[in-house]
CSV table of C-alpha atoms in Angstrom, one decimal:
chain,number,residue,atom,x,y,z
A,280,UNK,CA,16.1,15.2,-4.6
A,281,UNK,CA,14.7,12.3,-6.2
A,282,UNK,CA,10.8,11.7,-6.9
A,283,UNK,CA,8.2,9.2,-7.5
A,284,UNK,CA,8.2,10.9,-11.5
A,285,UNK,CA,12.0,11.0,-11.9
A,286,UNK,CA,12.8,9.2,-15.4
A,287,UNK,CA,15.1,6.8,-15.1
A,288,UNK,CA,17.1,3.5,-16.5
A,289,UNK,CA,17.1,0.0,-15.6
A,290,UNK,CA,20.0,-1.3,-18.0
A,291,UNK,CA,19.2,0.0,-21.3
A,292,UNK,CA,15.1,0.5,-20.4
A,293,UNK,CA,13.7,3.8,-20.3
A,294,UNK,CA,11.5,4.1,-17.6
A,295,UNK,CA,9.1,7.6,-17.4
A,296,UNK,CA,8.5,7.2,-13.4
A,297,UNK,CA,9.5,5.4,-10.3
A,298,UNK,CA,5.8,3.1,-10.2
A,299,UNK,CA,5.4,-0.1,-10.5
A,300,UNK,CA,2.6,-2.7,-11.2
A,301,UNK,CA,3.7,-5.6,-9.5
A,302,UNK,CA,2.7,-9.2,-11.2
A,303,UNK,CA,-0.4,-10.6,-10.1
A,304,UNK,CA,-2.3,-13.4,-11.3
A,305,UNK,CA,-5.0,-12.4,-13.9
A,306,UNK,CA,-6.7,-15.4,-15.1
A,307,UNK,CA,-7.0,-14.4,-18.1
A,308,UNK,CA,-5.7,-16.9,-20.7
A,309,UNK,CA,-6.8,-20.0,-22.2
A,310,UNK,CA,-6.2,-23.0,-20.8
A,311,UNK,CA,-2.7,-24.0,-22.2
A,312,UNK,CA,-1.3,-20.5,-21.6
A,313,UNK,CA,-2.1,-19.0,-24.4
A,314,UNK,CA,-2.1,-15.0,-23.7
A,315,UNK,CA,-5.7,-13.8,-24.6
A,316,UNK,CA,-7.1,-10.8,-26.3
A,317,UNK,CA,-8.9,-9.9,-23.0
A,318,UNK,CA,-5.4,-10.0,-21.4
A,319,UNK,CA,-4.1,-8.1,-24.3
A,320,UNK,CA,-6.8,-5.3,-23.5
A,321,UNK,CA,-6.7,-5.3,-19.7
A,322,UNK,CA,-2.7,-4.8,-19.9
A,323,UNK,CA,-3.4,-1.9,-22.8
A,324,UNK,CA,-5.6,-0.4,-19.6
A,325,UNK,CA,-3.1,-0.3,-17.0
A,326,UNK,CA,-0.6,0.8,-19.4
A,327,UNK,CA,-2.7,3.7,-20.1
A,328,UNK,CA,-2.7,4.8,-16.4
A,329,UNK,CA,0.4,5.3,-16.7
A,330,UNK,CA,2.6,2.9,-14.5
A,331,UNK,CA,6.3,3.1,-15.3
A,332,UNK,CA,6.7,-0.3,-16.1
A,333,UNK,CA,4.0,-3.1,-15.6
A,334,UNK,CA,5.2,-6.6,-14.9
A,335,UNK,CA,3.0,-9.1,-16.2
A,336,UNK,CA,1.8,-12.4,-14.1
A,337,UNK,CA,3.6,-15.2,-13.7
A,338,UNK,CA,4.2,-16.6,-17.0
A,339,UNK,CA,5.0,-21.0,-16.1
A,340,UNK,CA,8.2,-22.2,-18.5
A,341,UNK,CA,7.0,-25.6,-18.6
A,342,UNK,CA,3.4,-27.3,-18.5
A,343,UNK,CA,3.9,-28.7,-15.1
A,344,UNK,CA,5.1,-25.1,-13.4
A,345,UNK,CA,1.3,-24.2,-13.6
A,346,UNK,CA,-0.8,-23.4,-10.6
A,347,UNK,CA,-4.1,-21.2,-11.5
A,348,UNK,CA,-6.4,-21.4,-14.4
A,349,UNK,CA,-5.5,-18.9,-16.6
A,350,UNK,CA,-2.5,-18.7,-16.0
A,351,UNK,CA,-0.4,-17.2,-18.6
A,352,UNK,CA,2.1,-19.3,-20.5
A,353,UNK,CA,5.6,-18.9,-22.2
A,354,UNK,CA,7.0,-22.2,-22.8
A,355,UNK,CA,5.6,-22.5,-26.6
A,356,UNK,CA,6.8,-20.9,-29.6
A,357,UNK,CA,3.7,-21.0,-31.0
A,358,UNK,CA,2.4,-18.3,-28.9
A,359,UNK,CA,4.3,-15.9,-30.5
A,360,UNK,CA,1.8,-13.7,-32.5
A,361,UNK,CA,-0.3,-13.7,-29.4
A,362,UNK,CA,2.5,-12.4,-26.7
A,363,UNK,CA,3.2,-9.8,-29.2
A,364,UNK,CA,0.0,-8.4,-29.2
A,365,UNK,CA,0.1,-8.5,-25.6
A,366,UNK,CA,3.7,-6.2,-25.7
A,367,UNK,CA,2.0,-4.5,-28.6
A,368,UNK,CA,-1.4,-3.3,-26.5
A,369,UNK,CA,1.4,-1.8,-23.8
A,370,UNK,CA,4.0,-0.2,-26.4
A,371,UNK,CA,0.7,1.7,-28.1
A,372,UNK,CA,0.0,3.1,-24.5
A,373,UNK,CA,3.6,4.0,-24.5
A,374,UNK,CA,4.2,1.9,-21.5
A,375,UNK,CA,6.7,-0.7,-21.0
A,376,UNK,CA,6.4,-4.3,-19.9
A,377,UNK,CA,8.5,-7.0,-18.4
A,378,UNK,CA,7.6,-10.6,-18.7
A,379,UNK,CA,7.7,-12.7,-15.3
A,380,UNK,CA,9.1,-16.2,-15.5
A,381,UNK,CA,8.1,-18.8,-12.8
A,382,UNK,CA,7.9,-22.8,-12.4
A,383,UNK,CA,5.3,-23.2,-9.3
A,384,UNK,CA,6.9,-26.6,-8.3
A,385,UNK,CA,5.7,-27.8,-5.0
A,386,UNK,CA,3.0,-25.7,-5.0
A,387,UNK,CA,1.3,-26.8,-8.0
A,388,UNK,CA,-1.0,-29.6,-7.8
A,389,UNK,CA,-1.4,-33.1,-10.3
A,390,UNK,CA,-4.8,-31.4,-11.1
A,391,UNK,CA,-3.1,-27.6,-12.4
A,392,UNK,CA,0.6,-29.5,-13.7
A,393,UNK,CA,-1.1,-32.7,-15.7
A,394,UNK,CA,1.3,-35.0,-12.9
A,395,UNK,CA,2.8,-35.2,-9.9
A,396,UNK,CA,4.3,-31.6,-9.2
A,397,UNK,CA,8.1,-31.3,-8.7
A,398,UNK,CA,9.9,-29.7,-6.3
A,399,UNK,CA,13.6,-29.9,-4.4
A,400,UNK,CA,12.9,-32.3,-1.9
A,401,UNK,CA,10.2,-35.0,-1.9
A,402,UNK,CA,8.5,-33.4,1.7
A,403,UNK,CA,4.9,-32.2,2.7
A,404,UNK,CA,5.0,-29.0,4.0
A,405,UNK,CA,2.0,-26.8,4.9
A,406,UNK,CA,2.9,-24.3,1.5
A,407,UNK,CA,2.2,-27.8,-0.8
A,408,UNK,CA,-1.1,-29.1,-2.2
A,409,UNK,CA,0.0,-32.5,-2.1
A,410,UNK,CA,3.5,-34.5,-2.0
A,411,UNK,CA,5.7,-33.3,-4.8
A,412,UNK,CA,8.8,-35.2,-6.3
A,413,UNK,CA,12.5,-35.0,-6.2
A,414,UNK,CA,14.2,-32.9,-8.6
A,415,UNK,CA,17.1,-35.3,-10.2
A,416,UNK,CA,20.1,-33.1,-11.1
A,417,UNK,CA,19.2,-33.6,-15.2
A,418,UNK,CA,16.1,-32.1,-14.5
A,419,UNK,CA,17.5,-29.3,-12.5
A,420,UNK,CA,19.1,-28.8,-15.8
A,421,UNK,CA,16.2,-29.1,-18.1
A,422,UNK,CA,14.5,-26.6,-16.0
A,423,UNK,CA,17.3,-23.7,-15.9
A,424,UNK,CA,17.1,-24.3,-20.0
A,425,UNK,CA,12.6,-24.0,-19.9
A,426,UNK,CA,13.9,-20.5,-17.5
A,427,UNK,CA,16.1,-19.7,-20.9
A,428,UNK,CA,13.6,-20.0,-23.5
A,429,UNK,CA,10.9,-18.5,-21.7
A,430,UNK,CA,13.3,-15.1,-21.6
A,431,UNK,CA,14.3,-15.7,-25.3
A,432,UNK,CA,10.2,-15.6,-26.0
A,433,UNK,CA,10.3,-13.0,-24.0
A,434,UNK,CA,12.5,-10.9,-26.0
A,435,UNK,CA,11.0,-12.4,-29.5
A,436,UNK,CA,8.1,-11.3,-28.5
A,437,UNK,CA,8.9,-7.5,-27.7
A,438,UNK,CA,8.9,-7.4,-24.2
A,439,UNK,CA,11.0,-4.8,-22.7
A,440,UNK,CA,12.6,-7.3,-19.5
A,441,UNK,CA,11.9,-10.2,-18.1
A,442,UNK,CA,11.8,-11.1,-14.2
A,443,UNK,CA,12.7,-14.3,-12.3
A,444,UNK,CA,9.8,-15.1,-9.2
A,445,UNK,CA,12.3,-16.3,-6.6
A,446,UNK,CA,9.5,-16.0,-4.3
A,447,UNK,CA,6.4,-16.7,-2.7
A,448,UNK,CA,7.4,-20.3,-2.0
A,449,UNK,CA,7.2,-21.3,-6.1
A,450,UNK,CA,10.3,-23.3,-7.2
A,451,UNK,CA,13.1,-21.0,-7.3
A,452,UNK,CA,12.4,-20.0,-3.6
A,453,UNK,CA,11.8,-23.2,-3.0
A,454,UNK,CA,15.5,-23.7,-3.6
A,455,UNK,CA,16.5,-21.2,-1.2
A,456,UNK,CA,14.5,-22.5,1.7
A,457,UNK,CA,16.0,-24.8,4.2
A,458,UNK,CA,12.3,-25.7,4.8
A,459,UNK,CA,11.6,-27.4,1.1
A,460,UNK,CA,14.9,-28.0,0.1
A,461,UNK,CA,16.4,-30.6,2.7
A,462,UNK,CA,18.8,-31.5,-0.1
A,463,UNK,CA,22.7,-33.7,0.0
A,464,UNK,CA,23.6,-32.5,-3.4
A,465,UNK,CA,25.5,-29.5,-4.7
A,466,UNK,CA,22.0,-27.9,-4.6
A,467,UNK,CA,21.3,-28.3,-1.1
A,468,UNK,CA,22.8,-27.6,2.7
A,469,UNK,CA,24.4,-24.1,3.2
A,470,UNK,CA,22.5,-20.9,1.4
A,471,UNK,CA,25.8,-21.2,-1.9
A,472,UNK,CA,24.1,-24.2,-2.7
A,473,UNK,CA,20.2,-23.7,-1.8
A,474,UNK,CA,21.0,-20.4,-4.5
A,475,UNK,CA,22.6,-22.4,-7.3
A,476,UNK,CA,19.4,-23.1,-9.1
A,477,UNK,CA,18.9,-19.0,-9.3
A,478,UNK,CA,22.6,-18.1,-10.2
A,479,UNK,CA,22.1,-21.1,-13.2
A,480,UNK,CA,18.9,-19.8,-14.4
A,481,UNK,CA,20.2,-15.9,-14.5
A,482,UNK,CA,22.8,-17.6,-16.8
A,483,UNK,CA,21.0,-19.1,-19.0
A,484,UNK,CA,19.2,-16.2,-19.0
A,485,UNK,CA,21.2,-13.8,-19.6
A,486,UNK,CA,22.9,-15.3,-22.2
A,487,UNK,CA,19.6,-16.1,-24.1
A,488,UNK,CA,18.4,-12.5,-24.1
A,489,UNK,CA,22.2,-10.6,-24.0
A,490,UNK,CA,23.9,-7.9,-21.8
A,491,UNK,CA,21.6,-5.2,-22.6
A,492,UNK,CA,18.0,-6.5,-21.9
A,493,UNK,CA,16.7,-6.3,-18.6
A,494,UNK,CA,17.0,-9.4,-16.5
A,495,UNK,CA,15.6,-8.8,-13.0
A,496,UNK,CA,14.4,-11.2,-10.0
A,497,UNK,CA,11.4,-11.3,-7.2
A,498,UNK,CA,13.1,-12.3,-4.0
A,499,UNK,CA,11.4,-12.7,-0.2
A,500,UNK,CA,13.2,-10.6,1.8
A,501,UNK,CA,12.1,-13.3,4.0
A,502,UNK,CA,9.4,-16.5,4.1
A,503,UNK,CA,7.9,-15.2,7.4
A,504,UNK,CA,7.6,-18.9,8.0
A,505,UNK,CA,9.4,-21.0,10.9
A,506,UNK,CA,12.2,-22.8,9.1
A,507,UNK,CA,12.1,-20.8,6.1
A,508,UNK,CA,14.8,-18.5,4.1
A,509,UNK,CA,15.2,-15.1,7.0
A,510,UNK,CA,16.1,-12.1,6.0
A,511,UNK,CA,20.3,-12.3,6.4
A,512,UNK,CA,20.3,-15.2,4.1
A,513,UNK,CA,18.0,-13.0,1.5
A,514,UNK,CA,20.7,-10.7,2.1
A,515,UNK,CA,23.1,-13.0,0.6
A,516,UNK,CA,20.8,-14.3,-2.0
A,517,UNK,CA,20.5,-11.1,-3.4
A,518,UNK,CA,24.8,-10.2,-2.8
A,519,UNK,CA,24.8,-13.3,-5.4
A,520,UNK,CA,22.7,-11.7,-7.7
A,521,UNK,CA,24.1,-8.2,-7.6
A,522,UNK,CA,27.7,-10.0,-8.0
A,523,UNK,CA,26.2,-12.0,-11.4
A,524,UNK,CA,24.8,-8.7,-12.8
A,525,UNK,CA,21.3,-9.0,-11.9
A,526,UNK,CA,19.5,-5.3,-13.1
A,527,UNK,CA,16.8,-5.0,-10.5
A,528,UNK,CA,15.4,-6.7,-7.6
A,529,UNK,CA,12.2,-6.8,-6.5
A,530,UNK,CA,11.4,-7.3,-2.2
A,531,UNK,CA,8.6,-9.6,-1.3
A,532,UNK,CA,8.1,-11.9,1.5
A,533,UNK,CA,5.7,-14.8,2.6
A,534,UNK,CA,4.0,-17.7,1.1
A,535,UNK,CA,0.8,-19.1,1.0
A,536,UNK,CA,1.5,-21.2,4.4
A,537,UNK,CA,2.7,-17.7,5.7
A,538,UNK,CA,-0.6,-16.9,7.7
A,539,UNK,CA,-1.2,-13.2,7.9
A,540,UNK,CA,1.9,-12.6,6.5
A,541,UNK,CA,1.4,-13.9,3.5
A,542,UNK,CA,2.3,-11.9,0.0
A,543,UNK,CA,-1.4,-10.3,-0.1
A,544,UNK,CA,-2.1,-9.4,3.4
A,545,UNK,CA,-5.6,-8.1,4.4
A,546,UNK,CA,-7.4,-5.1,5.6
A,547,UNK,CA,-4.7,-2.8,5.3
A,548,UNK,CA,-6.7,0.2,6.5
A,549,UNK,CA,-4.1,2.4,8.4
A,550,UNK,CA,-0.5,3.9,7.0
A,551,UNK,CA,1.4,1.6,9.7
A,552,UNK,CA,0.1,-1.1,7.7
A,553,UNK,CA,1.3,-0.1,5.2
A,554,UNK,CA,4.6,-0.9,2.9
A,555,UNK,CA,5.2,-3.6,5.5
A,556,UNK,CA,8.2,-5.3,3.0
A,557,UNK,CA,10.3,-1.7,3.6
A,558,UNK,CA,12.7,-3.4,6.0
A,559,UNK,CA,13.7,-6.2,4.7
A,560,UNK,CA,13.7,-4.3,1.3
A,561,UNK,CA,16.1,-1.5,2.8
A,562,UNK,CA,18.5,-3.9,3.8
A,563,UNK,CA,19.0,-5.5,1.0
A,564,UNK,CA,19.3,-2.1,-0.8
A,565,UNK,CA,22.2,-1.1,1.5
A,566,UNK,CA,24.1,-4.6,0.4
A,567,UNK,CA,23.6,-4.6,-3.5
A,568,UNK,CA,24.3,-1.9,-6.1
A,569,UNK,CA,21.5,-2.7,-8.1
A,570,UNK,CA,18.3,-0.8,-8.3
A,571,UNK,CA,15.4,-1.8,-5.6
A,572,UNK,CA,11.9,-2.7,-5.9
A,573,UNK,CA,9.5,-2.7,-3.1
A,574,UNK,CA,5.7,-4.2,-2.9
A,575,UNK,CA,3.7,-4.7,-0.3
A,576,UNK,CA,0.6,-2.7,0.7
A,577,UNK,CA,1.5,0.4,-0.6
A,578,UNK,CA,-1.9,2.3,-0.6
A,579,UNK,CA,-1.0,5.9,0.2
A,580,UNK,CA,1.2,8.5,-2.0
A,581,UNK,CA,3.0,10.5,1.0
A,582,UNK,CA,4.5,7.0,1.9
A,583,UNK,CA,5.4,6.0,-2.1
A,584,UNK,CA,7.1,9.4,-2.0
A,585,UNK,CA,9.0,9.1,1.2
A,586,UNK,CA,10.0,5.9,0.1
A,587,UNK,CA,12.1,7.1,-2.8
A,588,UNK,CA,13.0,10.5,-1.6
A,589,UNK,CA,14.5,9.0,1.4
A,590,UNK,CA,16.1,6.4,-1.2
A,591,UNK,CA,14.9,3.4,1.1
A,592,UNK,CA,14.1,1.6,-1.8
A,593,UNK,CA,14.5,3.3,-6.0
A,594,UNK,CA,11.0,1.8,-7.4
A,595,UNK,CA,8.1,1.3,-5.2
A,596,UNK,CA,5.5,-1.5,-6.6
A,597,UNK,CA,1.7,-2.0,-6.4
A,598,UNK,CA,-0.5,-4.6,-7.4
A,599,UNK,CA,-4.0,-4.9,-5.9
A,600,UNK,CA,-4.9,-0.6,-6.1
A,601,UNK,CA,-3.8,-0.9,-10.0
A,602,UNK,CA,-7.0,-3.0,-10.5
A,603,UNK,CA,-9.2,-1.0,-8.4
A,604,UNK,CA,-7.5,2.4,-9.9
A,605,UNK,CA,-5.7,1.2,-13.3
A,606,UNK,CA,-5.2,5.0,-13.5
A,607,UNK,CA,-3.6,5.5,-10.2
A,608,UNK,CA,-0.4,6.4,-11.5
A,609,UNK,CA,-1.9,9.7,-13.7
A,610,UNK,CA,-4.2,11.0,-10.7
A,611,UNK,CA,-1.1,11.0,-8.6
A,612,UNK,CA,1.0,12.9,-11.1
A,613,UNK,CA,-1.8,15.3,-11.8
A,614,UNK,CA,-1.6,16.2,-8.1
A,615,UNK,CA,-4.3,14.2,-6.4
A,616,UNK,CA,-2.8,12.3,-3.9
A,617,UNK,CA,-5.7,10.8,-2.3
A,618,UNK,CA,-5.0,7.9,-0.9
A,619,UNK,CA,-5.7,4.5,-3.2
A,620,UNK,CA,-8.9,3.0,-2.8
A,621,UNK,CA,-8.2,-0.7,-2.6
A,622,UNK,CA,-9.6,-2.1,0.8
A,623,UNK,CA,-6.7,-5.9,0.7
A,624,UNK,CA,-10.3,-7.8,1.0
A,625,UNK,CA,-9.0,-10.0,-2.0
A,626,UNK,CA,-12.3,-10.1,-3.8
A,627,UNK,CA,-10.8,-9.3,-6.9
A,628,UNK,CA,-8.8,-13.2,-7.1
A,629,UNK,CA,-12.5,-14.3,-7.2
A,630,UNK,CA,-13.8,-13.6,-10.6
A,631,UNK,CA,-10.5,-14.7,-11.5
A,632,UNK,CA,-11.8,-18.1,-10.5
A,633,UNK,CA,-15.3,-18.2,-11.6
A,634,UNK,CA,-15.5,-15.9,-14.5
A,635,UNK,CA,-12.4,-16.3,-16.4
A,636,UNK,CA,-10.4,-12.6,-15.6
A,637,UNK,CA,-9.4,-10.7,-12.3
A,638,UNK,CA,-11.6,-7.6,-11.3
A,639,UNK,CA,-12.5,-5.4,-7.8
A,640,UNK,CA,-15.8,-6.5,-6.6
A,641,UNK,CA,-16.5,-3.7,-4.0
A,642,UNK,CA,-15.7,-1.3,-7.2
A,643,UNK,CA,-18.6,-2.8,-9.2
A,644,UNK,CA,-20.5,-3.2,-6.3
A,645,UNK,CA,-20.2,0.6,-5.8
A,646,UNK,CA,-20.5,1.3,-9.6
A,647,UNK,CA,-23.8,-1.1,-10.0
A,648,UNK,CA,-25.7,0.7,-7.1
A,649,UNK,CA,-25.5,3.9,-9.1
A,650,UNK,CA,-26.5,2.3,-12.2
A,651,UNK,CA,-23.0,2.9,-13.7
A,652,UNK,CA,-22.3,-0.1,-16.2
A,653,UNK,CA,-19.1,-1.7,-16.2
């Protein structure tokens, strides 16, 4: 019977257990992308709890893919001594880390991107800032090559994998949805086309890194948006993948136009609320070969273990309780199983904003009032 602490192998990584830290946004590093030593530090920390393999935030591959401050960068060789300290601080944990790769397109802004943000189509939709422009086909190009480098840092660097964010309405979903792309092209119409922009970037991807490094994908297993990709045609996205080799996928869904279900949903304070991706994700898992990833709300250890033992999904991810609980993964193991103690209030984005790094409020809140310093 499989388990949530079964070691396994994604390609030729080593994994010690079946939990995931999901990318978030950390805000973090300085203001070209550079990773910082803070960064460095806080991913030495959740390595330390003991997460079998922590995905970083999204990493832009080109100056205008950026959305957030902070955001971390990989499109500049020059930040090579300071992305390997951040796979160093992880590797000296004895963790592993994977590097996500993302170009925010349409739902980047001229402040965040330096000019007008770029997207399939040249429309307005409720998921974009402002109005983006048209991708030209030569740009289309240039961008699967920024995709390519970005994984070649990657790799440089010492990062153990790399993943591709085909989700949460940023560019590469923004391919796949008949909503943003409205297309004539070769990159446009039925879901072939909408998924050509993926299939090119895993292709330059995988032959910038090489068969035996971990090249894995974020895909909605739907937009939860009218108009948007549904969950058959994920099913096919992610048939393409498995047939081009992909070594993981990862089940999201929603955007930021996806109302309350969107990819951080909110008070999640019973189990029915919880792992609310689970269906979308187990259908893709009984179309592909490759291993499966699910996010989504996961709060409560009964669940992650059903999850796996019931082989609905073979990795189950969290993001939001590992920075409440960086050290989730070890109590769980030791045999507490209490369930984590992230409330989804999405306080912890807003010292991201103001104070230059991610953090749970209601934990320092809690910590403060019994004169605990952080």
């Amino acid at each position: 019977m499989r388990t949530v602490f079964d070691e396994t192998k994604i390609n030729h990584l080593m994994l010690h257990n079946r939990l995931v830290r999901s990318a978030t946004w950390e805000g973090m590093c300085h203001d070209d992308g550079r990773p910082s030593d803070k960064l460095a530090a806080y991913y030495g920390t959740l390595a330390r709890g003991g997460v079998g393999l922590l995905i970083s935030g999204y990493a832009f591959v080109r100056p205008d893919g950026k959305q957030l401050p902070g955001q971390l960068g990989c499109h500049d060789d020059d930040f090579a001594a300071d992305g390997r300290r951040l796979a160093e601080a992880v590797h000296r944990e004895g963790g592993k880390i994977c590097l996500q790769l993302v170009h925010c397109g349409g739902q980047s802004s001229e402040r965040a991107a330096g000019r007008q943000p770029v997207a399939p189509s040249a429309v307005k939709v409720d998921q974009y800032p402002e109005l983006p422009r048209e991708l030209p086909e030569e740009e289309i190009a240039e961008l699967v090559l920024r995709f390519a480098d970005g994984a070649r840092r990657a790799r440089e660097w010492g990062f153990d994998a790399v993943q591709l964010h085909a989700a949460h309405g940023y560019l590469i979903n923004q391919f796949l949805s008949p909503l943003t792309n409205r297309r004539n092209d070769r990159y446009g119409g039925n879901p072939e086309n909408r998924a050509r922009f993926l299939r090119e970037i895993f292709r330059a991807v995988r032959g910038a890194v090489g068969d035996d490094f971990p090249v894995m994908a974020k895909l909605n297993g739907a937009d939860n948006l009218a108009g948007g990709l549904e969950l058959d045609e994920a099913v096919q996205v992610a048939r393409m993948l498995d047939e081009e080799g992909i070594d993981a996928i990862e089940v999201s869904g929603g955007t930021p136009a996806s109302g309350a279900s969107s990819p951080v949903r909110q008070g999640i304070e019973s189990r029915e609320q919880e792992a609310y991706n689970l269906p979308p994700a187990y259908r893709i898992k009984q179309a592909v070969s490759c291993p499966v990833m699910v996010v989504g709300g996961m709060r409560s250890f009964e669940i992650v273990e059903g999850i796996i033992r019931r082989e609905e999904a073979d990795y189950v991810s969290l993001a939001r309780p590992f920075i409440r609980e960086p050290a989730l993964t070890r109590q769980w193991e030791s045999g507490d199983e209490s369930r984590a103690r992230c409330i989804s209030c999405n306080g912890c984005f807003k010292p991201g904003l103001k104070e230059g790094g991610i953090y749970c409020v209601v934990d320092k809140i809690e910590r403060e009032s019994r004169g605990i310093s952080l």
